[in-house]
GROMACS .gro file of C-alpha atoms in nm:
model
  443
    1MET     CA    1  -8.208  -2.209   3.775
    2ASN     CA    2  -8.331  -2.329   3.437
    3ARG     CA    3  -8.035  -2.452   3.233
    4LEU     CA    4  -8.034  -2.442   2.853
    5SER     CA    5  -8.223  -2.704   2.656
    6GLY     CA    6  -8.062  -2.897   2.374
    7GLN     CA    7  -8.231  -2.669   2.121
    8GLU     CA    8  -8.111  -2.356   2.299
    9ILE     CA    9  -7.756  -2.490   2.304
   10SER     CA   10  -7.773  -2.563   1.933
   11THR     CA   11  -7.904  -2.212   1.861
   12PHE     CA   12  -7.638  -2.050   2.077
   13ASN     CA   13  -7.357  -2.250   1.916
   14THR     CA   14  -7.474  -2.156   1.566
   15LEU     CA   15  -7.500  -1.786   1.648
   16LEU     CA   16  -7.161  -1.782   1.818
   17SER     CA   17  -6.994  -1.965   1.531
   18ASP     CA   18  -7.139  -1.721   1.280
   19LEU     CA   19  -7.035  -1.413   1.479
   20ILE     CA   20  -6.683  -1.536   1.558
   21GLY     CA   21  -6.646  -1.601   1.186
   22ILE     CA   22  -6.681  -1.229   1.117
   23ASP     CA   23  -6.342  -1.059   1.158
   24SER     CA   24  -6.495  -0.747   1.312
   25VAL     CA   25  -6.172  -0.558   1.378
   26LYS     CA   26  -6.205  -0.185   1.308
   27GLY     CA   27  -6.118  -0.104   0.947
   28GLU     CA   28  -6.119   0.186   0.706
   29PRO     CA   29  -6.447   0.379   0.702
   30GLN     CA   30  -6.677   0.326   0.406
   31GLU     CA   31  -7.016   0.462   0.313
   32GLY     CA   32  -7.266   0.295   0.544
   33ALA     CA   33  -6.982   0.134   0.741
   34PRO     CA   34  -6.809   0.400   0.954
   35TYR     CA   35  -6.582   0.147   1.127
   36GLY     CA   36  -6.520  -0.067   0.822
   37GLU     CA   37  -6.701  -0.350   0.648
   38LYS     CA   38  -6.661  -0.623   0.910
   39PRO     CA   39  -6.798  -0.445   1.222
   40LYS     CA   40  -7.098  -0.341   1.011
   41GLN     CA   41  -7.140  -0.703   0.898
   42ALA     CA   42  -7.147  -0.825   1.259
   43LEU     CA   43  -7.403  -0.560   1.353
   44SER     CA   44  -7.627  -0.641   1.058
   45TYR     CA   45  -7.606  -1.013   1.130
   46LEU     CA   46  -7.737  -0.982   1.486
   47LEU     CA   47  -8.002  -0.720   1.407
   48ASP     CA   48  -8.133  -0.927   1.117
   49ARG     CA   49  -8.146  -1.239   1.332
   50ALA     CA   50  -8.334  -1.054   1.606
   51LYS     CA   51  -8.593  -0.930   1.359
   52LYS     CA   52  -8.652  -1.288   1.243
   53ASP     CA   53  -8.696  -1.391   1.606
   54GLY     CA   54  -8.974  -1.136   1.653
   55PHE     CA   55  -8.791  -0.853   1.829
   56THR     CA   56  -8.792  -0.488   1.741
   57SER     CA   57  -8.457  -0.435   1.571
   58VAL     CA   58  -8.310  -0.089   1.507
   59ASN     CA   59  -7.988   0.021   1.337
   60VAL     CA   60  -7.846   0.342   1.489
   61GLY     CA   61  -7.635   0.521   1.230
   62ASP     CA   62  -7.452   0.201   1.128
   63LYS     CA   63  -7.246   0.243   1.446
   64ALA     CA   64  -7.474   0.076   1.699
   65GLY     CA   65  -7.812  -0.089   1.719
   66TYR     CA   66  -8.064  -0.227   1.960
   67ILE     CA   67  -8.294  -0.525   2.000
   68GLN     CA   68  -8.604  -0.480   2.215
   69TRP     CA   69  -8.899  -0.665   2.359
   70GLY     CA   70  -9.190  -0.488   2.523
   71SER     CA   71  -9.371  -0.165   2.442
   72LYS     CA   72  -9.441  -0.001   2.775
   73GLY     CA   73  -9.285   0.074   3.110
   74PRO     CA   74  -8.929   0.147   3.219
   75LEU     CA   75  -8.632   0.043   3.006
   76VAL     CA   76  -8.394  -0.230   3.128
   77ALA     CA   77  -8.086  -0.257   2.908
   78VAL     CA   78  -7.787  -0.480   2.844
   79LEU     CA   79  -7.493  -0.313   2.666
   80GLY     CA   80  -7.241  -0.517   2.467
   81HIS     CA   81  -7.008  -0.484   2.172
   82LEU     CA   82  -6.945  -0.681   1.855
   83ASP     CA   83  -6.608  -0.535   1.754
   84VAL     CA   84  -6.290  -0.716   1.859
   85VAL     CA   85  -5.919  -0.643   1.886
   86PRO     CA   86  -5.684  -0.777   1.617
   87GLU     CA   87  -5.584  -1.143   1.621
   88GLY     CA   88  -5.228  -1.090   1.743
   89ALA     CA   89  -4.967  -1.364   1.757
   90GLY     CA   90  -4.961  -1.703   1.926
   91TRP     CA   91  -5.287  -1.862   1.815
   92LYS     CA   92  -5.301  -2.241   1.788
   93THR     CA   93  -5.624  -2.232   1.587
   94ASP     CA   94  -5.784  -1.986   1.345
   95ALA     CA   95  -5.883  -1.688   1.562
   96PHE     CA   96  -6.185  -1.616   1.342
   97MET     CA   97  -6.322  -1.968   1.324
   98LEU     CA   98  -6.498  -2.092   1.638
   99ASN     CA   99  -6.319  -2.399   1.772
  100THR     CA  100  -6.539  -2.639   1.971
  101GLU     CA  101  -6.324  -2.952   1.971
  102THR     CA  102  -6.269  -2.949   2.349
  103ASP     CA  103  -6.476  -2.839   2.650
  104TYR     CA  104  -6.398  -2.481   2.549
  105PHE     CA  105  -6.514  -2.230   2.295
  106VAL     CA  106  -6.198  -2.084   2.140
  107GLY     CA  107  -6.192  -1.779   1.911
  108ARG     CA  108  -6.147  -1.403   1.908
  109GLY     CA  109  -6.449  -1.258   2.086
  110VAL     CA  110  -6.581  -1.562   2.274
  111ILE     CA  111  -6.534  -1.375   2.604
  112ASP     CA  112  -6.484  -1.014   2.480
  113ASP     CA  113  -6.764  -0.958   2.395
  114LYS     CA  114  -6.953  -1.161   2.135
  115GLY     CA  115  -7.012  -1.462   2.359
  116PRO     CA  116  -7.162  -1.260   2.647
  117VAL     CA  117  -7.371  -1.053   2.404
  118LEU     CA  118  -7.526  -1.373   2.276
  119CYS     CA  119  -7.586  -1.495   2.632
  120ALA     CA  120  -7.785  -1.176   2.689
  121TYR     CA  121  -7.967  -1.232   2.361
  122MET     CA  122  -8.063  -1.587   2.463
  123ALA     CA  123  -8.179  -1.450   2.800
  124MET     CA  124  -8.401  -1.206   2.612
  125LEU     CA  125  -8.546  -1.489   2.405
  126ARG     CA  126  -8.645  -1.660   2.729
  127PHE     CA  127  -8.788  -1.336   2.867
  128LYS     CA  128  -8.989  -1.287   2.548
  129GLU     CA  129  -9.132  -1.640   2.574
  130LYS     CA  130  -9.242  -1.589   2.934
  131HIS     CA  131  -9.369  -1.231   2.898
  132PRO     CA  132  -9.577  -1.165   2.585
  133ASP     CA  133  -9.675  -0.822   2.722
  134PRO     CA  134  -9.428  -0.726   2.998
  135GLU     CA  135  -9.462  -0.433   3.240
  136PHE     CA  136  -9.113  -0.313   3.148
  137ARG     CA  137  -8.909  -0.317   2.829
  138VAL     CA  138  -8.584  -0.509   2.781
  139ARG     CA  139  -8.330  -0.383   2.529
  140LEU     CA  140  -7.997  -0.525   2.412
  141ILE     CA  141  -7.783  -0.235   2.291
  142VAL     CA  142  -7.486  -0.336   2.076
  143GLY     CA  143  -7.199  -0.122   1.951
  144THR     CA  144  -6.912  -0.172   1.710
  145ASP     CA  145  -6.637   0.062   1.835
  146GLU     CA  146  -6.585  -0.028   2.202
  147GLU     CA  147  -6.221  -0.124   2.150
  148HIS     CA  148  -6.135   0.219   2.011
  149GLY     CA  149  -6.310   0.462   2.242
  150SER     CA  150  -6.682   0.373   2.225
  151SER     CA  151  -6.784   0.643   1.976
  152CYS     CA  152  -7.065   0.403   1.882
  153MET     CA  153  -7.230   0.469   2.219
  154VAL     CA  154  -7.178   0.843   2.176
  155ARG     CA  155  -7.381   0.809   1.857
  156TYR     CA  156  -7.648   0.603   2.033
  157CYS     CA  157  -7.685   0.860   2.310
  158GLU     CA  158  -7.733   1.142   2.060
  159THR     CA  159  -8.076   1.017   1.949
  160GLU     CA  160  -8.185   0.715   2.155
  161GLU     CA  161  -8.350   0.660   2.490
  162GLN     CA  162  -8.130   0.611   2.796
  163PRO     CA  163  -8.199   0.303   3.009
  164ASP     CA  164  -8.350   0.330   3.356
  165ILE     CA  165  -8.129   0.047   3.478
  166GLY     CA  166  -7.908  -0.223   3.329
  167PHE     CA  167  -7.569  -0.388   3.301
  168THR     CA  168  -7.291  -0.469   3.058
  169PRO     CA  169  -7.148  -0.824   3.040
  170ASP     CA  170  -6.802  -0.705   2.940
  171ALA     CA  171  -6.583  -0.735   3.247
  172GLU     CA  172  -6.571  -0.950   3.560
  173PHE     CA  173  -6.783  -1.090   3.840
  174PRO     CA  174  -6.911  -1.024   4.102
  175CYS     CA  175  -7.014  -0.669   3.999
  176ILE     CA  176  -6.803  -0.361   3.929
  177PHE     CA  177  -6.851  -0.038   4.122
  178ALA     CA  178  -6.540   0.147   3.999
  179GLU     CA  179  -6.348   0.164   3.671
  180LYS     CA  180  -6.022   0.354   3.635
  181GLY     CA  181  -5.990   0.639   3.390
  182ILE     CA  182  -5.841   0.551   3.051
  183TYR     CA  183  -5.598   0.790   2.884
  184GLN     CA  184  -5.473   0.685   2.540
  185MET     CA  185  -5.216   0.910   2.375
  186HIS     CA  186  -4.898   0.902   2.172
  187PHE     CA  187  -4.564   1.076   2.175
  188GLU     CA  188  -4.419   1.173   1.839
  189GLU     CA  189  -4.097   1.319   1.700
  190THR     CA  190  -3.916   1.361   1.370
  191PRO     CA  191  -3.737   1.031   1.307
  192SER     CA  192  -3.357   1.013   1.284
  193GLY     CA  193  -3.366   0.781   0.982
  194ARG     CA  194  -3.117   0.557   1.162
  195PHE     CA  195  -3.360   0.265   1.195
  196THR     CA  196  -3.721   0.150   1.168
  197LEU     CA  197  -3.910  -0.013   1.453
  198HIS     CA  198  -4.258  -0.162   1.452
  199GLY     CA  199  -4.442  -0.342   1.728
  200GLY     CA  200  -4.797  -0.380   1.854
  201ASN     CA  201  -5.143  -0.359   1.697
  202ALA     CA  202  -5.346  -0.162   1.952
  203ALA     CA  203  -5.274   0.071   2.243
  204ASN     CA  204  -5.486  -0.142   2.477
  205MET     CA  205  -5.290  -0.462   2.412
  206VAL     CA  206  -4.949  -0.563   2.547
  207PRO     CA  207  -4.759  -0.617   2.218
  208PRO     CA  208  -4.641  -0.976   2.155
  209TYR     CA  209  -4.387  -0.895   1.881
  210CYS     CA  210  -4.153  -0.614   1.779
  211GLU     CA  211  -3.901  -0.580   1.495
  212CYS     CA  212  -3.622  -0.328   1.436
  213ILE     CA  213  -3.420  -0.275   1.114
  214ASP     CA  214  -3.084  -0.096   1.122
  215LEU     CA  215  -3.092   0.110   0.802
  216GLU     CA  216  -2.717   0.172   0.798
  217ASN     CA  217  -2.616  -0.192   0.764
  218MET     CA  218  -2.960  -0.343   0.686
  219THR     CA  219  -2.956  -0.588   0.973
  220GLY     CA  220  -3.253  -0.667   1.189
  221ILE     CA  221  -3.342  -0.772   1.541
  222SER     CA  222  -3.673  -0.885   1.685
  223ALA     CA  223  -3.828  -0.961   2.022
  224ASP     CA  224  -4.120  -1.173   2.133
  225GLY     CA  225  -4.354  -1.089   2.418
  226ILE     CA  226  -4.672  -1.223   2.573
  227GLN     CA  227  -4.999  -1.059   2.477
  228ALA     CA  228  -5.233  -0.931   2.750
  229HIS     CA  229  -5.491  -0.662   2.815
  230ALA     CA  230  -5.343  -0.318   2.882
  231SER     CA  231  -5.537  -0.290   3.208
  232LYS     CA  232  -5.330  -0.581   3.342
  233PRO     CA  233  -4.988  -0.537   3.182
  234GLU     CA  234  -4.828  -0.751   3.451
  235LEU     CA  235  -4.992  -1.055   3.289
  236GLY     CA  236  -4.798  -1.002   2.966
  237THR     CA  237  -4.448  -0.929   2.845
  238ASN     CA  238  -4.405  -0.618   2.632
  239ALA     CA  239  -4.208  -0.696   2.314
  240ILE     CA  240  -4.127  -0.327   2.259
  241ASP     CA  241  -3.977  -0.315   2.606
  242GLN     CA  242  -3.785  -0.636   2.533
  243ILE     CA  243  -3.630  -0.502   2.215
  244LEU     CA  244  -3.483  -0.201   2.397
  245GLY     CA  245  -3.239  -0.438   2.567
  246LYS     CA  246  -3.124  -0.571   2.228
  247MET     CA  247  -3.062  -0.240   2.056
  248SER     CA  248  -2.718  -0.082   2.040
  249PRO     CA  249  -2.667   0.231   2.255
  250GLU     CA  250  -2.597   0.434   1.941
  251MET     CA  251  -2.922   0.333   1.778
  252LYS     CA  252  -3.128   0.383   2.093
  253ASN     CA  253  -2.970   0.722   2.162
  254SER     CA  254  -3.077   0.840   1.817
  255SER     CA  255  -3.444   0.822   1.926
  256LYS     CA  256  -3.587   1.054   2.191
  257LEU     CA  257  -3.899   0.836   2.201
  258LEU     CA  258  -3.709   0.524   2.300
  259LEU     CA  259  -3.508   0.710   2.561
  260LEU     CA  260  -3.833   0.848   2.705
  261MET     CA  261  -3.987   0.501   2.709
  262GLU     CA  262  -3.681   0.350   2.875
  263LYS     CA  263  -3.687   0.609   3.153
  264TYR     CA  264  -4.060   0.638   3.225
  265PHE     CA  265  -4.252   0.341   3.078
  266SER     CA  266  -4.013   0.044   3.077
  267SER     CA  267  -4.136  -0.217   3.324
  268LYS     CA  268  -4.360  -0.521   3.351
  269SER     CA  269  -4.542  -0.383   3.655
  270GLU     CA  270  -4.506  -0.036   3.809
  271THR     CA  271  -4.330   0.213   3.582
  272LYS     CA  272  -4.161   0.535   3.686
  273PHE     CA  273  -4.452   0.727   3.535
  274SER     CA  274  -4.712   0.531   3.731
  275SER     CA  275  -4.512   0.570   4.053
  276PHE     CA  276  -4.582   0.945   4.044
  277PHE     CA  277  -4.946   0.871   4.137
  278ALA     CA  278  -5.075   0.704   4.454
  279PRO     CA  279  -5.313   0.407   4.436
  280ASP     CA  280  -5.665   0.434   4.577
  281VAL     CA  281  -5.974   0.215   4.620
  282SER     CA  282  -5.955   0.128   4.249
  283GLY     CA  283  -5.590   0.020   4.268
  284PRO     CA  284  -5.265   0.159   4.126
  285MET     CA  285  -5.207   0.336   3.796
  286THR     CA  286  -5.096   0.108   3.512
  287THR     CA  287  -4.927   0.200   3.184
  288ASN     CA  288  -4.871   0.013   2.860
  289VAL     CA  289  -4.672   0.107   2.550
  290GLY     CA  290  -4.900  -0.066   2.301
  291ILE     CA  291  -4.763   0.049   1.964
  292ALA     CA  292  -4.421   0.161   1.842
  293ASP     CA  293  -4.428   0.293   1.486
  294ILE     CA  294  -4.095   0.441   1.377
  295SER     CA  295  -4.019   0.471   1.007
  296THR     CA  296  -3.816   0.707   0.790
  297ASP     CA  297  -4.095   0.966   0.777
  298HIS     CA  298  -4.267   0.946   1.117
  299ALA     CA  299  -4.206   0.824   1.472
  300ARG     CA  300  -4.485   0.751   1.723
  301LEU     CA  301  -4.511   0.572   2.056
  302HIS     CA  302  -4.866   0.493   2.168
  303VAL     CA  303  -4.933   0.461   2.541
  304ASP     CA  304  -5.238   0.338   2.733
  305ILE     CA  305  -5.272   0.472   3.090
  306ARG     CA  306  -5.529   0.353   3.346
  307TRP     CA  307  -5.552   0.607   3.629
  308PRO     CA  308  -5.714   0.562   3.975
  309VAL     CA  309  -6.060   0.709   4.019
  310THR     CA  310  -5.964   0.979   4.272
  311ILE     CA  311  -5.683   1.127   4.058
  312GLU     CA  312  -5.765   1.432   3.850
  313GLU     CA  313  -5.737   1.389   3.473
  314SER     CA  314  -5.553   1.721   3.456
  315ALA     CA  315  -5.275   1.580   3.676
  316VAL     CA  316  -5.213   1.296   3.430
  317ARG     CA  317  -5.213   1.536   3.136
  318SER     CA  318  -4.975   1.774   3.309
  319LYS     CA  319  -4.723   1.501   3.393
  320LEU     CA  320  -4.727   1.376   3.033
  321GLN     CA  321  -4.652   1.727   2.908
  322THR     CA  322  -4.367   1.759   3.159
  323ILE     CA  323  -4.186   1.444   3.047
  324ALA     CA  324  -4.250   1.524   2.680
  325SER     CA  325  -4.085   1.863   2.732
  326GLU     CA  326  -3.790   1.694   2.901
  327PHE     CA  327  -3.718   1.498   2.582
  328GLY     CA  328  -3.836   1.755   2.328
  329VAL     CA  329  -4.116   1.542   2.184
  330THR     CA  330  -4.484   1.612   2.120
  331VAL     CA  331  -4.786   1.474   2.308
  332VAL     CA  332  -5.098   1.392   2.104
  333GLU     CA  333  -5.416   1.297   2.293
  334ASP     CA  334  -5.603   1.014   2.120
  335SER     CA  335  -5.882   0.919   2.360
  336VAL     CA  336  -5.977   0.996   2.720
  337GLN     CA  337  -6.246   0.821   2.923
  338ALA     CA  338  -6.326   0.953   3.269
  339PRO     CA  339  -6.333   0.711   3.563
  340LEU     CA  340  -6.657   0.550   3.678
  341PHE     CA  341  -6.743   0.538   4.048
  342LYS     CA  342  -7.075   0.397   4.177
  343ASP     CA  343  -7.223   0.356   4.523
  344LYS     CA  344  -7.153   0.000   4.639
  345GLU     CA  345  -7.469   0.013   4.851
  346SER     CA  346  -7.706   0.090   4.563
  347GLU     CA  347  -7.997  -0.148   4.504
  348GLN     CA  348  -7.871  -0.221   4.153
  349ILE     CA  349  -7.527  -0.336   4.268
  350LYS     CA  350  -7.672  -0.530   4.561
  351ILE     CA  351  -7.910  -0.721   4.331
  352LEU     CA  352  -7.641  -0.814   4.079
  353THR     CA  353  -7.391  -0.912   4.348
  354GLN     CA  354  -7.655  -1.133   4.513
  355ILE     CA  355  -7.735  -1.300   4.180
  356TYR     CA  356  -7.368  -1.377   4.129
  357GLY     CA  357  -7.349  -1.514   4.484
  358SER     CA  358  -7.632  -1.757   4.415
  359TYR     CA  359  -7.473  -1.887   4.093
  360ARG     CA  360  -7.099  -1.880   4.159
  361ASP     CA  361  -7.062  -2.232   4.297
  362LYS     CA  362  -7.244  -2.372   3.990
  363PHE     CA  363  -6.974  -2.265   3.743
  364ALA     CA  364  -6.734  -2.527   3.612
  365TYR     CA  365  -6.363  -2.498   3.683
  366THR     CA  366  -6.032  -2.660   3.597
  367GLN     CA  367  -5.777  -2.835   3.816
  368ASP     CA  368  -5.554  -2.527   3.800
  369GLU     CA  369  -5.836  -2.315   3.942
  370ILE     CA  370  -5.926  -2.528   4.245
  371GLU     CA  371  -5.724  -2.338   4.504
  372ILE     CA  372  -5.810  -1.982   4.400
  373ARG     CA  373  -6.175  -2.082   4.347
  374ALA     CA  374  -6.195  -2.225   4.699
  375ALA     CA  375  -6.046  -1.907   4.840
  376SER     CA  376  -6.296  -1.697   4.647
  377LEU     CA  377  -6.596  -1.904   4.754
  378SER     CA  378  -6.486  -1.888   5.117
  379GLN     CA  379  -6.547  -1.513   5.116
  380LYS     CA  380  -6.866  -1.316   5.077
  381ALA     CA  381  -6.925  -1.191   4.723
  382GLU     CA  382  -6.850  -0.818   4.714
  383PRO     CA  383  -6.845  -0.560   4.430
  384ILE     CA  384  -6.501  -0.482   4.290
  385ALA     CA  385  -6.296  -0.211   4.115
  386VAL     CA  386  -6.112  -0.273   3.786
  387GLY     CA  387  -5.871  -0.111   3.545
  388GLY     CA  388  -6.056  -0.215   3.232
  389GLY     CA  389  -6.304   0.016   3.068
  390THR     CA  390  -6.657  -0.098   2.987
  391TYR     CA  391  -6.970   0.043   2.831
  392ALA     CA  392  -7.094   0.115   3.185
  393ARG     CA  393  -6.928   0.457   3.162
  394THR     CA  394  -7.099   0.550   2.836
  395MET     CA  395  -7.444   0.618   2.984
  396PRO     CA  396  -7.612   0.651   3.324
  397ASN     CA  397  -7.756   0.363   3.529
  398ILE     CA  398  -7.532   0.087   3.388
  399VAL     CA  399  -7.278  -0.128   3.576
  400ALA     CA  400  -7.051  -0.408   3.457
  401PHE     CA  401  -7.156  -0.762   3.551
  402GLY     CA  402  -6.936  -1.054   3.438
  403PRO     CA  403  -6.855  -1.265   3.251
  404GLN     CA  404  -6.508  -1.359   3.382
  405LEU     CA  405  -6.497  -1.536   3.717
  406PRO     CA  406  -6.255  -1.444   3.998
  407TRP     CA  407  -6.060  -1.766   3.947
  408ASN     CA  408  -6.035  -1.741   3.567
  409LYS     CA  409  -5.715  -1.652   3.389
  410ASP     CA  410  -5.776  -1.324   3.206
  411GLN     CA  411  -5.868  -1.396   2.844
  412CYS     CA  412  -5.938  -1.047   2.711
  413HIS     CA  413  -5.716  -0.950   2.416
  414GLN     CA  414  -5.503  -1.262   2.458
  415SER     CA  415  -5.418  -1.528   2.204
  416ASN     CA  416  -5.630  -1.846   2.214
  417GLU     CA  417  -5.913  -1.655   2.383
  418SER     CA  418  -6.135  -1.921   2.535
  419VAL     CA  419  -6.414  -1.998   2.781
  420LEU     CA  420  -6.562  -2.321   2.913
  421LYS     CA  421  -6.877  -2.401   2.718
  422GLU     CA  422  -7.064  -2.500   3.032
  423ASN     CA  423  -6.995  -2.163   3.193
  424MET     CA  424  -7.109  -1.971   2.888
  425TYR     CA  425  -7.436  -2.165   2.888
  426LEU     CA  426  -7.486  -2.090   3.258
  427LEU     CA  427  -7.468  -1.715   3.190
  428VAL     CA  428  -7.800  -1.734   3.005
  429PRO     CA  429  -8.026  -1.813   3.305
  430MET     CA  430  -7.808  -1.587   3.520
  431TYR     CA  431  -7.863  -1.289   3.288
  432GLU     CA  432  -8.229  -1.381   3.260
  433ASP     CA  433  -8.254  -1.348   3.640
  434ALA     CA  434  -8.078  -1.012   3.618
  435LEU     CA  435  -8.328  -0.879   3.363
  436GLU     CA  436  -8.623  -0.991   3.575
  437LYS     CA  437  -8.495  -0.860   3.907
  438LEU     CA  438  -8.364  -0.530   3.777
  439GLY     CA  439  -8.689  -0.473   3.592
  440ASN     CA  440  -8.894  -0.537   3.903
  441THR     CA  441  -8.701  -0.264   4.087
  442VAL     CA  442  -8.804   0.009   3.843
  443ILE     CA  443  -9.167  -0.075   3.758
   0.00000   0.00000   0.00000
């Protein structure tokens, strides 16, 4: 294991600071910037830097891009994304200014997914130095719409070469063999005009704040929650759910959407809707009401559903239509991603799991993590199933590999997103090993 030199650390810190400083939340489309100005800025920054460092650098329709070394042989790829979810509430520092004052990197995107993308980039720099004319090609594919359905990878796949093997550093260790399906939709109705209610910024985030205004007497109530990733709603507290308990019965009864939510989606863990479906090897179904948007001219309730891999998509769709009919509201499908299910015994998953096993005891940890870390290390490293969605499902031959450790508190989409600097640096040689060993399996 060849840890980073002082110069490599300096380079990594500069690149990370620059990328975190770009508020690459999806915005209004513009000419040459289909997801808004900031995601395009982040993409251009990394592609331009790669070109200066001697890589082939290609922009793919201003939605994605790739960085490559090597001109012959099979293609080994790393897939990552440069877009991020909105800041949300509860930050102690500026979310879009990298904070390095402690042993941690803190900022929106340090773990999801700008930090890991740069770890892969640094691994490619090392690969390039060691292999001036390699027998296989390495390619870092970056997108800018992962948080809103991964249309960037759809665009990439329309015209670009598919990898022979690879991974995405956008999830958890050891290695992921199954990802639940992701169904994002919203219910809508004609508003009563009795009140307004607004909470949440994205369907795939547990909303940390919600506010309701009674339009008859112009009084307001609000509720605070705890932000978390929609794939693990039990780690957060839903502010929209919280505000239901503060609303008057008269006000609540004037909204079919809120009555529907209260009956089928109101819970911190299992909801009545999720209880209709049995768990499987990938775990139970989870649901999250991520956005409530009720005004005088429209009323929408956005829901994120993660369904187990053996459940048919049509069953989820049918149940949504049934409960919508019960309340007389409309279902609008926003985005659907099919589950991913890989063979745990494949050579690819075995290699990545073994690499993790050889590195896992080298990662730094905190006092709060001692017990769960010890329990994890006492067991053999095995591939896992998750509720989060990654780029692994956007093209063949890709699996998710890191960066969060089994004993880490989930940082994705949370306020004060952070990662130990030492652990981020260790990902570079780890991902370098992955490139080498995966490449040697396909040449």
